[in-house]
Coordinates of C-alpha atoms and ligand atoms in Angstrom, one line a residue:
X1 CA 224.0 132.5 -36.8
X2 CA 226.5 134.4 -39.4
X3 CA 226.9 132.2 -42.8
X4 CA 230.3 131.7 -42.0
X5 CA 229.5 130.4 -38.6
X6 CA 227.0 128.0 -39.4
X7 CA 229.4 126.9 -41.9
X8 CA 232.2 126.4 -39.4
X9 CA 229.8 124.5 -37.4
X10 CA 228.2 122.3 -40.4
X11 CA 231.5 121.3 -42.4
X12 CA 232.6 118.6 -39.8
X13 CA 229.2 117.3 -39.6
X14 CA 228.3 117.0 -43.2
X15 CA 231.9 115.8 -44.0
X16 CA 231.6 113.0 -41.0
X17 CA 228.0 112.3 -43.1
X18 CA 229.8 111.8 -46.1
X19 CA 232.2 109.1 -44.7
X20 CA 229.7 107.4 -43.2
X21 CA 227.6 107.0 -46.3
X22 CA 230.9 106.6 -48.5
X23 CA 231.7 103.4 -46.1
X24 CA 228.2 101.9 -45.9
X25 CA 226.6 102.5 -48.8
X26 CA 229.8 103.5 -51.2
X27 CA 229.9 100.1 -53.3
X28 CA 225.3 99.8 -54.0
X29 CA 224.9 100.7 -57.8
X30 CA 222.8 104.3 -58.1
X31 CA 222.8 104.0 -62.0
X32 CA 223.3 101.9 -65.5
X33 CA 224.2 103.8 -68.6
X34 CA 222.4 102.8 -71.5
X35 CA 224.3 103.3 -75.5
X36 CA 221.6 105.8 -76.2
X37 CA 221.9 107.5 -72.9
X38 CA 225.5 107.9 -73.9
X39 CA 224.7 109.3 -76.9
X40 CA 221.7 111.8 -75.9
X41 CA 223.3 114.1 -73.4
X42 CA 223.7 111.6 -70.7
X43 CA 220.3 112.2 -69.4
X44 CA 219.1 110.6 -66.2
X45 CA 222.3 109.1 -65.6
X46 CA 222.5 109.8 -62.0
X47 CA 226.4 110.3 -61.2
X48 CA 226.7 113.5 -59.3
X49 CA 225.8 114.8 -55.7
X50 CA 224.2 118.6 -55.1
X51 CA 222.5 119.4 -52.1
X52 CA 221.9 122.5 -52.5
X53 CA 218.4 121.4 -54.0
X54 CA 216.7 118.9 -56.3
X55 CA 214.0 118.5 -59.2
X56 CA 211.5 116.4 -58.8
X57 CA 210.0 116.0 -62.7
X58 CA 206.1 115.8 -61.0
X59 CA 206.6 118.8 -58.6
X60 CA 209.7 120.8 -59.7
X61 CA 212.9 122.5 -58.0
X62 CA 212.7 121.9 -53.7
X63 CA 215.4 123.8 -52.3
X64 CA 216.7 121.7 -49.2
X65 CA 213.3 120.3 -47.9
X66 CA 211.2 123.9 -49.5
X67 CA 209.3 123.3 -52.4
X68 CA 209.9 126.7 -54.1
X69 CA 206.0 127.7 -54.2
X70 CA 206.4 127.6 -50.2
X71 CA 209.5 130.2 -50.2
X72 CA 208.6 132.6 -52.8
X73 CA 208.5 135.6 -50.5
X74 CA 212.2 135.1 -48.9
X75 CA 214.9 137.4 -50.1
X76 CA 217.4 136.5 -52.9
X77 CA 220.2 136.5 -49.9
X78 CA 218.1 134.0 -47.4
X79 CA 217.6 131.8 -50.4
X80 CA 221.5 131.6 -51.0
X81 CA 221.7 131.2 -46.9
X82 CA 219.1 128.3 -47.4
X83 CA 221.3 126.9 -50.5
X84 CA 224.4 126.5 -48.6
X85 CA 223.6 125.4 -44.9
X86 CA 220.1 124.2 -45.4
X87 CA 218.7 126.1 -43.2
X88 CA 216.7 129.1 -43.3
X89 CA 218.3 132.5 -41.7
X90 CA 217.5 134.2 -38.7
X91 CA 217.1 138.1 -39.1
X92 CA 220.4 138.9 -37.7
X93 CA 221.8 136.3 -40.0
X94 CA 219.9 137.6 -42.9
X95 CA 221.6 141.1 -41.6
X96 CA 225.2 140.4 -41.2
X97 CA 225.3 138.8 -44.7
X98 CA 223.7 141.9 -46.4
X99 CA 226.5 143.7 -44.4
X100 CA 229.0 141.9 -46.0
X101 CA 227.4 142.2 -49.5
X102 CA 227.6 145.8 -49.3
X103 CA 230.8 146.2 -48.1
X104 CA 232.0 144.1 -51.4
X105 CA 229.4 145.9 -53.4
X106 CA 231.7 148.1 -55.1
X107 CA 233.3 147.4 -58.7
X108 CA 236.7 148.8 -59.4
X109 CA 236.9 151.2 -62.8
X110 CA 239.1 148.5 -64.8
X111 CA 235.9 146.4 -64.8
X112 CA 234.0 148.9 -66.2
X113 CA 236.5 150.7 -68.8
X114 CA 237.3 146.9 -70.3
X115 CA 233.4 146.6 -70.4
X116 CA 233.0 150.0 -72.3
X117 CA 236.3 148.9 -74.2
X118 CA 234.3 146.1 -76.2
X119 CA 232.7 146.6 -79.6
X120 CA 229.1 147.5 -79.0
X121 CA 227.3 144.9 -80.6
X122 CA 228.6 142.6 -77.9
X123 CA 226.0 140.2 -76.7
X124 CA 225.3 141.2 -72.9
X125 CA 225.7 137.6 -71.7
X126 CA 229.5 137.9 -73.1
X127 CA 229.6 140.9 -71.1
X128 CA 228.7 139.3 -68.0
X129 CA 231.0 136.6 -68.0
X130 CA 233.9 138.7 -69.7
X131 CA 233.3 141.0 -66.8
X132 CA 233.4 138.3 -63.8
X133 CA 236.5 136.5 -65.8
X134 CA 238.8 139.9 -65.3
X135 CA 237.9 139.7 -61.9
X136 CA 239.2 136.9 -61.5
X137 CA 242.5 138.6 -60.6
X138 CA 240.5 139.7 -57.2
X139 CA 240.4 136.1 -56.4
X140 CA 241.2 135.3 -52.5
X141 CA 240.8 130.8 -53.4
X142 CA 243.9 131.7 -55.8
X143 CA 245.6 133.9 -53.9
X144 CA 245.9 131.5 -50.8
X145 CA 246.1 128.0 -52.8
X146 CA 249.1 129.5 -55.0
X147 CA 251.0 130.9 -51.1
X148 CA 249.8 127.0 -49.5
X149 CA 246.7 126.4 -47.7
X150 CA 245.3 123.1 -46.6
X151 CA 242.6 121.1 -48.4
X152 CA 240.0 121.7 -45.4
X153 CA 240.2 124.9 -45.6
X154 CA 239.5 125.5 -49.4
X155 CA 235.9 126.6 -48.8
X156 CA 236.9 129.7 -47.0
X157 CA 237.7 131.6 -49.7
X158 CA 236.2 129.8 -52.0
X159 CA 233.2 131.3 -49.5
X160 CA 234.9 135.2 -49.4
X161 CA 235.1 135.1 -54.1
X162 CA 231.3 134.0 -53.4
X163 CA 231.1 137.3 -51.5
X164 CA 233.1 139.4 -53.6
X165 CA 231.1 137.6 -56.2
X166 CA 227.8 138.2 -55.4
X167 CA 228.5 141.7 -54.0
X168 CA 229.6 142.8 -57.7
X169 CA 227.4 141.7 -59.3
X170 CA 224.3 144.0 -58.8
X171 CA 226.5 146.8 -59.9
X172 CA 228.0 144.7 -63.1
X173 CA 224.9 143.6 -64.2
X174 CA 223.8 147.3 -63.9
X175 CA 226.8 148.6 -65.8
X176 CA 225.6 146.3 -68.6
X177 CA 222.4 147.6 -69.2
X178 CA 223.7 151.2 -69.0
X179 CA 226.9 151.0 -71.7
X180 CA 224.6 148.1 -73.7
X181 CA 221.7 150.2 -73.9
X182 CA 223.2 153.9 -73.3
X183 CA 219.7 154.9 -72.3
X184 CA 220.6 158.0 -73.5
X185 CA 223.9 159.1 -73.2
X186 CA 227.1 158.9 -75.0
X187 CA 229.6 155.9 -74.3
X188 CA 232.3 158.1 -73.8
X189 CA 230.3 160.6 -71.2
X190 CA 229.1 157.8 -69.5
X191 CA 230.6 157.4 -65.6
X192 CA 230.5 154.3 -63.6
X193 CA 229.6 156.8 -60.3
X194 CA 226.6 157.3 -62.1
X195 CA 225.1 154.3 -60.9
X196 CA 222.8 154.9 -57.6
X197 CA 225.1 154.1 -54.6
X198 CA 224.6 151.4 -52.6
X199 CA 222.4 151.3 -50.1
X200 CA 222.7 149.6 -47.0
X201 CA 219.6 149.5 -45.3
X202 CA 217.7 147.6 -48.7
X203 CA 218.6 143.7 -49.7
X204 CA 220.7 143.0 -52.2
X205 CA 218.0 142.4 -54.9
X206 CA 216.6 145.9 -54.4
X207 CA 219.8 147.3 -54.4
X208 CA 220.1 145.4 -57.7
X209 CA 216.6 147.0 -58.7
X210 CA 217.4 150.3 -57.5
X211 CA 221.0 150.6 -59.9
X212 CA 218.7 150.0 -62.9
X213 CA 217.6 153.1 -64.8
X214 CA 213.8 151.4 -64.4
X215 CA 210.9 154.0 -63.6
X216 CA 208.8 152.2 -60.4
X217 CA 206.6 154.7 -59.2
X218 CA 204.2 151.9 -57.6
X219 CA 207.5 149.3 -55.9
X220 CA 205.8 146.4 -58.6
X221 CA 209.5 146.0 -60.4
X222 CA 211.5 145.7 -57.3
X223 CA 208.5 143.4 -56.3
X224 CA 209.2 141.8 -59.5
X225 CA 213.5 141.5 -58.8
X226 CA 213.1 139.7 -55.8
X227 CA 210.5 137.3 -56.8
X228 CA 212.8 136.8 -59.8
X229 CA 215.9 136.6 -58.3
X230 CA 214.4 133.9 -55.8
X231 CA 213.2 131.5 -58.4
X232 CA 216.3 131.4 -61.0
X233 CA 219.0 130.8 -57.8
X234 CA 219.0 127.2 -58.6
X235 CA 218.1 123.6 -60.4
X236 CA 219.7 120.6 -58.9
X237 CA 223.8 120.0 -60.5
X238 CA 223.2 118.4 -63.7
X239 CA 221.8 121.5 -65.9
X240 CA 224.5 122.7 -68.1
X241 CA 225.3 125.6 -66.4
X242 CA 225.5 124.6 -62.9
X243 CA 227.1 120.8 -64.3
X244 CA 230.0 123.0 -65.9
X245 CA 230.7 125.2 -63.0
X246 CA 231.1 122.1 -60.8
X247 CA 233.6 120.5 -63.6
X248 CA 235.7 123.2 -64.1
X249 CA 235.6 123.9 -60.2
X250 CA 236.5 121.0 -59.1
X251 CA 239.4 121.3 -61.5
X252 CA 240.3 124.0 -58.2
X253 CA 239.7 126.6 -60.5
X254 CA 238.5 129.7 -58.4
X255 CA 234.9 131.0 -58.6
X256 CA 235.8 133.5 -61.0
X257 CA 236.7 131.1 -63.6
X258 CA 233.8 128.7 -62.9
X259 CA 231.4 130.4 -62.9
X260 CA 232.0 132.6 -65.8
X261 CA 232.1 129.2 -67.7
X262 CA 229.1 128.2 -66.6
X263 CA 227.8 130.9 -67.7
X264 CA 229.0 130.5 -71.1
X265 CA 226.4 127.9 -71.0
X266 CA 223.6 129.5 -69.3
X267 CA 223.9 131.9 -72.7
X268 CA 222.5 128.9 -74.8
X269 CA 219.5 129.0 -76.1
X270 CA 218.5 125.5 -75.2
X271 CA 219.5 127.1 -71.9
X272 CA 218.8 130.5 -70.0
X273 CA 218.7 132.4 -72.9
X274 CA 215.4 130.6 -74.2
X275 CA 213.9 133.6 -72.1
X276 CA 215.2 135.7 -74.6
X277 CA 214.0 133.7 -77.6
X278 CA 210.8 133.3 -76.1
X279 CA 209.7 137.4 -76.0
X280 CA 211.2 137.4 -78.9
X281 CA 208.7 134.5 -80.2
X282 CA 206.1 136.3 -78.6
X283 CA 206.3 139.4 -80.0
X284 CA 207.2 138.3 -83.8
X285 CA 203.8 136.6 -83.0
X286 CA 202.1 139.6 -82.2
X287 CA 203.5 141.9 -85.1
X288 CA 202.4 138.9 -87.4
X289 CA 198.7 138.9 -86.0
X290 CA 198.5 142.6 -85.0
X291 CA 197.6 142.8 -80.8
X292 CA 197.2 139.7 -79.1
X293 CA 196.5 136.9 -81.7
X294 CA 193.4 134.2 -81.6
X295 CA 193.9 130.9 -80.0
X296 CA 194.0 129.3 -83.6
X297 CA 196.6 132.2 -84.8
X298 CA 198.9 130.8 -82.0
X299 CA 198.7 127.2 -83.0
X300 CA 199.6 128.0 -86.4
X301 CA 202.4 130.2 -85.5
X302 CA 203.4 127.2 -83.7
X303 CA 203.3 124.8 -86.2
X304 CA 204.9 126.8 -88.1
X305 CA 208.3 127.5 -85.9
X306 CA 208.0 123.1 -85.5
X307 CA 207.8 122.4 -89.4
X308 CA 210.6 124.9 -89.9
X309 CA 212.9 122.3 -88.1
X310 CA 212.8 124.5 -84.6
X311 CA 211.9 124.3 -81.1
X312 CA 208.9 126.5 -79.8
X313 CA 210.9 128.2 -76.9
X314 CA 210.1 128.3 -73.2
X315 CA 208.4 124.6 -73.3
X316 CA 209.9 121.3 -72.7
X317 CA 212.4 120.1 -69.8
X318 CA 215.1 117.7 -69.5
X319 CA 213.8 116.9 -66.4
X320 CA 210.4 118.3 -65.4
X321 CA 207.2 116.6 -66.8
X322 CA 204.6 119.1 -65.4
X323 CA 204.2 123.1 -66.1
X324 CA 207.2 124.6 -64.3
X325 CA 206.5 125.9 -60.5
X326 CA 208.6 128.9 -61.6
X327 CA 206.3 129.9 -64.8
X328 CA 203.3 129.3 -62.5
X329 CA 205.3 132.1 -60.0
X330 CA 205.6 134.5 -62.8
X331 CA 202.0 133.9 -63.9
X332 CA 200.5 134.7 -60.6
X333 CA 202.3 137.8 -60.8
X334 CA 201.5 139.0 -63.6
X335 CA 198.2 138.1 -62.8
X336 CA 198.0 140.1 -60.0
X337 CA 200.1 143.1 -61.1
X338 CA 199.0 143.7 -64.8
X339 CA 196.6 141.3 -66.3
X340 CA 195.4 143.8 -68.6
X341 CA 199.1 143.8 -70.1
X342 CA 198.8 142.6 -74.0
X343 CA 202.0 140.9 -74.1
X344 CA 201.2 139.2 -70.6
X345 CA 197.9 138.1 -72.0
X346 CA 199.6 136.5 -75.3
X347 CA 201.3 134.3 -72.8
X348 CA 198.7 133.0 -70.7
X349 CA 197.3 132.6 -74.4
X350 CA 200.3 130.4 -75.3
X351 CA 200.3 128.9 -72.4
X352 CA 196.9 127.4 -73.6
X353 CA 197.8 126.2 -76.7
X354 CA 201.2 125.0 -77.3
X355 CA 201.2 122.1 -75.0
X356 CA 198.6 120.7 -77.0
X357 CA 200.4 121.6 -80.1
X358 CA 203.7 119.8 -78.7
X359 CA 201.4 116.6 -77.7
X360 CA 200.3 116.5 -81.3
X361 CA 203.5 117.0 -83.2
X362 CA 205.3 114.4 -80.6
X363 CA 203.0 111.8 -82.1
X364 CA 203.6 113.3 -85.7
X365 CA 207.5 112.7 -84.7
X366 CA 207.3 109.6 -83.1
X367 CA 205.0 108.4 -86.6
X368 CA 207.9 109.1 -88.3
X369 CA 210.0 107.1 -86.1
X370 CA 211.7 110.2 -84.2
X371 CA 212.2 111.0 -80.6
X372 CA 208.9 111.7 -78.8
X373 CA 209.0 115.2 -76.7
X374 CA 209.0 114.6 -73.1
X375 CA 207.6 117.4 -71.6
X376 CA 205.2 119.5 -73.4
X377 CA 204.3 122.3 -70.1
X378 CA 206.1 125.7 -69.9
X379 CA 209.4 125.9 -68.4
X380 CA 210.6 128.6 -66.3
X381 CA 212.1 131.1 -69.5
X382 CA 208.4 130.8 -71.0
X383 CA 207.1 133.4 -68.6
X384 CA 209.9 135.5 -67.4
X385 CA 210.4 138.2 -70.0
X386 CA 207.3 139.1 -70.1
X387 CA 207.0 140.1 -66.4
X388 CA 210.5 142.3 -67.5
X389 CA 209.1 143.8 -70.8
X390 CA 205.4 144.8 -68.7
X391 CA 208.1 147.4 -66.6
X392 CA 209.8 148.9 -69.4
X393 CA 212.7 146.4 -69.8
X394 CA 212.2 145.8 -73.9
X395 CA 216.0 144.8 -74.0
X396 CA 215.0 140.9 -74.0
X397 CA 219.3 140.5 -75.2
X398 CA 219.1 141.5 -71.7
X399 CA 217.4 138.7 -70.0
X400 CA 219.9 136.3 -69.0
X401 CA 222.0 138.4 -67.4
X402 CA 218.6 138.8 -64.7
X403 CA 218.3 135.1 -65.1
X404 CA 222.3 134.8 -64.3
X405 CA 222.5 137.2 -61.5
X406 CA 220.4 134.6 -59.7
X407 CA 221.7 131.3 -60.9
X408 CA 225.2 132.7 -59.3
X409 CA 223.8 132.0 -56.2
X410 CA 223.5 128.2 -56.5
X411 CA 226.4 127.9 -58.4
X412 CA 228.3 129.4 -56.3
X413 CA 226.7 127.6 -53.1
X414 CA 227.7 124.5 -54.9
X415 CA 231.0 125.5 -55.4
X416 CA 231.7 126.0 -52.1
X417 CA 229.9 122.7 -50.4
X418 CA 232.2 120.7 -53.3
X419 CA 234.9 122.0 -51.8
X420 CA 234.1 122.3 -48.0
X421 CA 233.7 118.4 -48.8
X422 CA 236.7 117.4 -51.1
X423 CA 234.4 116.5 -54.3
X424 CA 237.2 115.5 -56.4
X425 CA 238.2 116.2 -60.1
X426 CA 235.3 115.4 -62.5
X427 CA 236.5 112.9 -65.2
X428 CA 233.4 110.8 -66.4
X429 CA 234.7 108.0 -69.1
X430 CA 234.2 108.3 -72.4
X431 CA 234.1 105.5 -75.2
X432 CA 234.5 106.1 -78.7
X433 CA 231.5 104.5 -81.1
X434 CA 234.3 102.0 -82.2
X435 CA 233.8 100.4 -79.0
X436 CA 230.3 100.5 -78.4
X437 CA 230.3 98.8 -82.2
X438 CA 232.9 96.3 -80.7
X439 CA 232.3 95.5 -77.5
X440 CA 228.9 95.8 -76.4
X441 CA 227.9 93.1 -79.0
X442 CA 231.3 91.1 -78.4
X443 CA 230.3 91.0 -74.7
X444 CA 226.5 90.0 -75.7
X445 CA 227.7 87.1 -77.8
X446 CA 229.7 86.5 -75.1
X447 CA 227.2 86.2 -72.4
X448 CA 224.8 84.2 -74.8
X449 CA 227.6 81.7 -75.1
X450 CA 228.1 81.2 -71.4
X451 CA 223.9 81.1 -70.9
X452 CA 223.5 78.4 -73.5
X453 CA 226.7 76.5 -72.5
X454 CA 224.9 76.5 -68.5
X455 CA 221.8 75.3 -70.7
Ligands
CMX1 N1 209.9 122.4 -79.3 C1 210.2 121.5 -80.3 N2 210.8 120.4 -80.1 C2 211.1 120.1 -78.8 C3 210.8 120.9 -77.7 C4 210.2 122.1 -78.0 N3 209.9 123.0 -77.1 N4 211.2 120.3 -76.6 C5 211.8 119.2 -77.0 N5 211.7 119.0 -78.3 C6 212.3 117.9 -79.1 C7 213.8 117.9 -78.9 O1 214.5 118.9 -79.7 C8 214.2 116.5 -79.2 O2 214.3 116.5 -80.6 P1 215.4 115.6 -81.4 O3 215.3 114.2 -80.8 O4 215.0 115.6 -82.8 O5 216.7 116.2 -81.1 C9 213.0 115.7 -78.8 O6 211.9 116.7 -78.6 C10 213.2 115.0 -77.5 O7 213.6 116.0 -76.5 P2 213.2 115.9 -75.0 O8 213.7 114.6 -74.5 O9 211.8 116.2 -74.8 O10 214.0 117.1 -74.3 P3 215.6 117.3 -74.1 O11 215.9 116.8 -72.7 O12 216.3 116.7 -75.2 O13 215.7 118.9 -74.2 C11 215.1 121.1 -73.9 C12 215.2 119.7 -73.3 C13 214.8 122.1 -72.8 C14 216.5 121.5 -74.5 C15 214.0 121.1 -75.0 O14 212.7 120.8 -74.4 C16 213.9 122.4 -75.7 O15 214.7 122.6 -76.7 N6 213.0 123.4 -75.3 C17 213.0 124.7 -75.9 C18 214.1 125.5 -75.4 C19 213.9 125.9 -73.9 O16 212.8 126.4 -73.6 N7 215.0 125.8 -73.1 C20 214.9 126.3 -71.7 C21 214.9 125.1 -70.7 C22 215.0 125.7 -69.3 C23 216.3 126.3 -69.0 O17 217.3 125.5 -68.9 O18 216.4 127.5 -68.8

């Protein structure tokens, strides 16, 4: 059935779910906030819905009821099919929605002469979202909420900007790389019809492929997109960039606007652009040791970045406690596809030694009476600009834009379930540390009082 059909047909039921959970279960407690929670980043604190998939911190990101391991050959476009109706499209589905990709595939010239228009040591992440934030005058949601348009019918084109969206973006992304990195030519020569037209009978993710100026005589980097694209679409709807989307979303901001924020945040380097920091990491550590260094030349590099006062990128989660189902993804490939490759083989090296490293130096922390390190496995941005770098993409600035063109998808899938449903404003409470001073310990002296007057 079309996207928007099974839409049509799932709205009613999942907003007649949502009552019925609201009314029987709406007052049962989910959560308690500790001081320190409040104070570190409000982790764990469980005080948002997303359906659109969750992590599980022993078995990582389950898409619907998928594990992601089980779905890693479905295309970038079922995955975002899967996101928003939780179920998995048939062919003809699959079909119609690449049909409407392509006929929203192409990006007007104002995009690209403001792009070209920026100074040239522009990070491509700013880029990205400058690009998607100018489009935000294409915005249907806008158009029809500023003319009058019911509540219940927000998701519709909330659902067409995910299109228009989503059908850009292969194209943008491309335009990037080209005016970022020239690849040969002169700013001012350079034409957006350049790019290879769209083609209709390939998936959006090979289309995507296809626009970059990438040699791929044997199909392994437009393997490589697809697998990519699959595993980035989505983590759950607390991770900065998804949790910032949904805030400034639910503000009824159009799609445009959220998620150009959200990616704002994706281009942290706590965040998506550890992918970035991590090549770089790995290739500063193969310059130092000349070729692929020695397990014990790794550990000391490693050591060193921790005693300096910074994190060894790619490792650690907020969330996940085991190595991340998405670097063991990108492992297998490169596995597969090029294990001879020396910067691929310095990461399976890593990959060997750090987590030990990180168990070590958590119990040098907590000795000193710091914060333990939660997680010491490799998260997804350990492994995935290596598998871009083996295929001739050395640009590693580049990297989040890949990793964005995915998350899109489940930001944008989120966007639209929030509003097919009504998720109201975001507007957690804040308290100042006056009044954690004041009135936790007033209301513990408080409640000793009344326990030893019972007494
Ligand atoms: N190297 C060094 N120290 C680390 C670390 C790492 N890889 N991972 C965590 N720590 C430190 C934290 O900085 C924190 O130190 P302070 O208490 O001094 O601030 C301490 O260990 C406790 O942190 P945590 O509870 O284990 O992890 P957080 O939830 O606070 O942070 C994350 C999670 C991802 C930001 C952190 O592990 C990190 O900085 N990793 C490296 C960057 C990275 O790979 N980010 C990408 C994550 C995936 C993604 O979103 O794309």
């Amino acid at each position: 059935m079309r996207l928007q059909d099974k839409l049509t047909e799932m709205i009613p039921v999942w907003r007649e779910e949502k009552k019925e959970v609201l009314s029987s279960l709406g007052s049962k407690k989910i959560a308690e906030a500790t001081v320190a929670q409040a104070f570190g980043g409000m982790r764990g604190i469980k005080g948002m819905i997303c359906d659109t998939s969750v992590v599980e911190p022993d078995k990582g990101l389950i898409i619907r009821e998928y594990p992601l391991l089980e779905i890693t050959d479905m295309l970038p476009e079922e995955i975002f099919y899967l996101l928003l109706t939780g179920e998995k499209p048939t062919p003809d589905a699959t079909k119609s929605l690449q049909n409407d990709l392509a006929d929203r595939s192409e990006v007007k010239d104002y995009v690209w002469d403001a792009l070209r228009a920026l100074p040239e040591d522009t990070h491509p992440m700013n880029m990205l979202s400058t690009a998607i934030l100018i489009m935000e005058r294409e915005s249907q949601f806008r158009k029809q909420y500023t003319s009058g348009m019911k509540k219940e019918d927000y998701w519709q084109p909330m659902l067409e900007d995910a299109l228009i969206l989503m059908g850009a973006l292969p194209c943008i992304a491309a335009m990037i790389y080209k005016i970022k990195y020239k690849k040969g030519l002169k700013r001012d020569t350079m034409r957006l019809d350049d790019l290879t037209p769209w083609d209709r009978n390939l998936d959006w993710g090979a289309n995507f492929a296809n626009k970059l100026p990438i040699d791929d005589p044997t199909g392994g980097f437009a393997k490589l997109v697809q697998l990519y694209l699959t595993l980035h679409c989505d983590h759950e709807g607390g991770n900065v960039s998804a949790n910032v989307c949904h805030t400034v979303g639910s503000a009824l901001s159009d799609a445009f606007y959220a998620v150009s924020a959200g990616l704002n945040g994706l281009a942290g380097p706590l965040h998506g652009l550890a992918n970035q920091e991590c090549l770089k990491w790995t290739l500063e550590l193969m310059d130092k040791y000349n070729g692929t260094p020695s397990l014990q030349e790794i550990e000391d590099m490693a050591y060193n970045t921790l005693r300096s006062g910074k994190v060894v990128p790619g490792y650690g989660h907020a969330v996940l406690r085991v190595t991340d189902p998405r670097f063991t993804a990108l492992n297998a490939f490169g596995n597969k596809h090029f294990p001879e490759d020396p910067v691929f083989q310095t990461v399976d090296r890593v990959f060997n030694v750090v987590p030990k490293v990180l168990e070590a130096f958590s119990a040098e922390r907590v000795k000193a009476g710091k914060n333990p390190i939660a997680n010491f496995w490799p998260n997804v941005d350990a492994g995935s600009g290596a598998v871009l770098y083996h295929y001739g993409m050395t640009e590693f600035e580049y990297y989040t834009v890949f990793f964005s063109v995915s998350r899109t998808m489940g930001m944008l899938a989120q966007l639209i379930l929030n509003r097919a449903l009504g998720t109201p404003l975001t507007r957690p409470k804040s308290v100042s540390t006056k009044w954690v001073k004041e009135t936790i310990s007033k209301k513990q002296i408080e409640k000793r009082l009344i326990w030893e007057e019972k007494k």
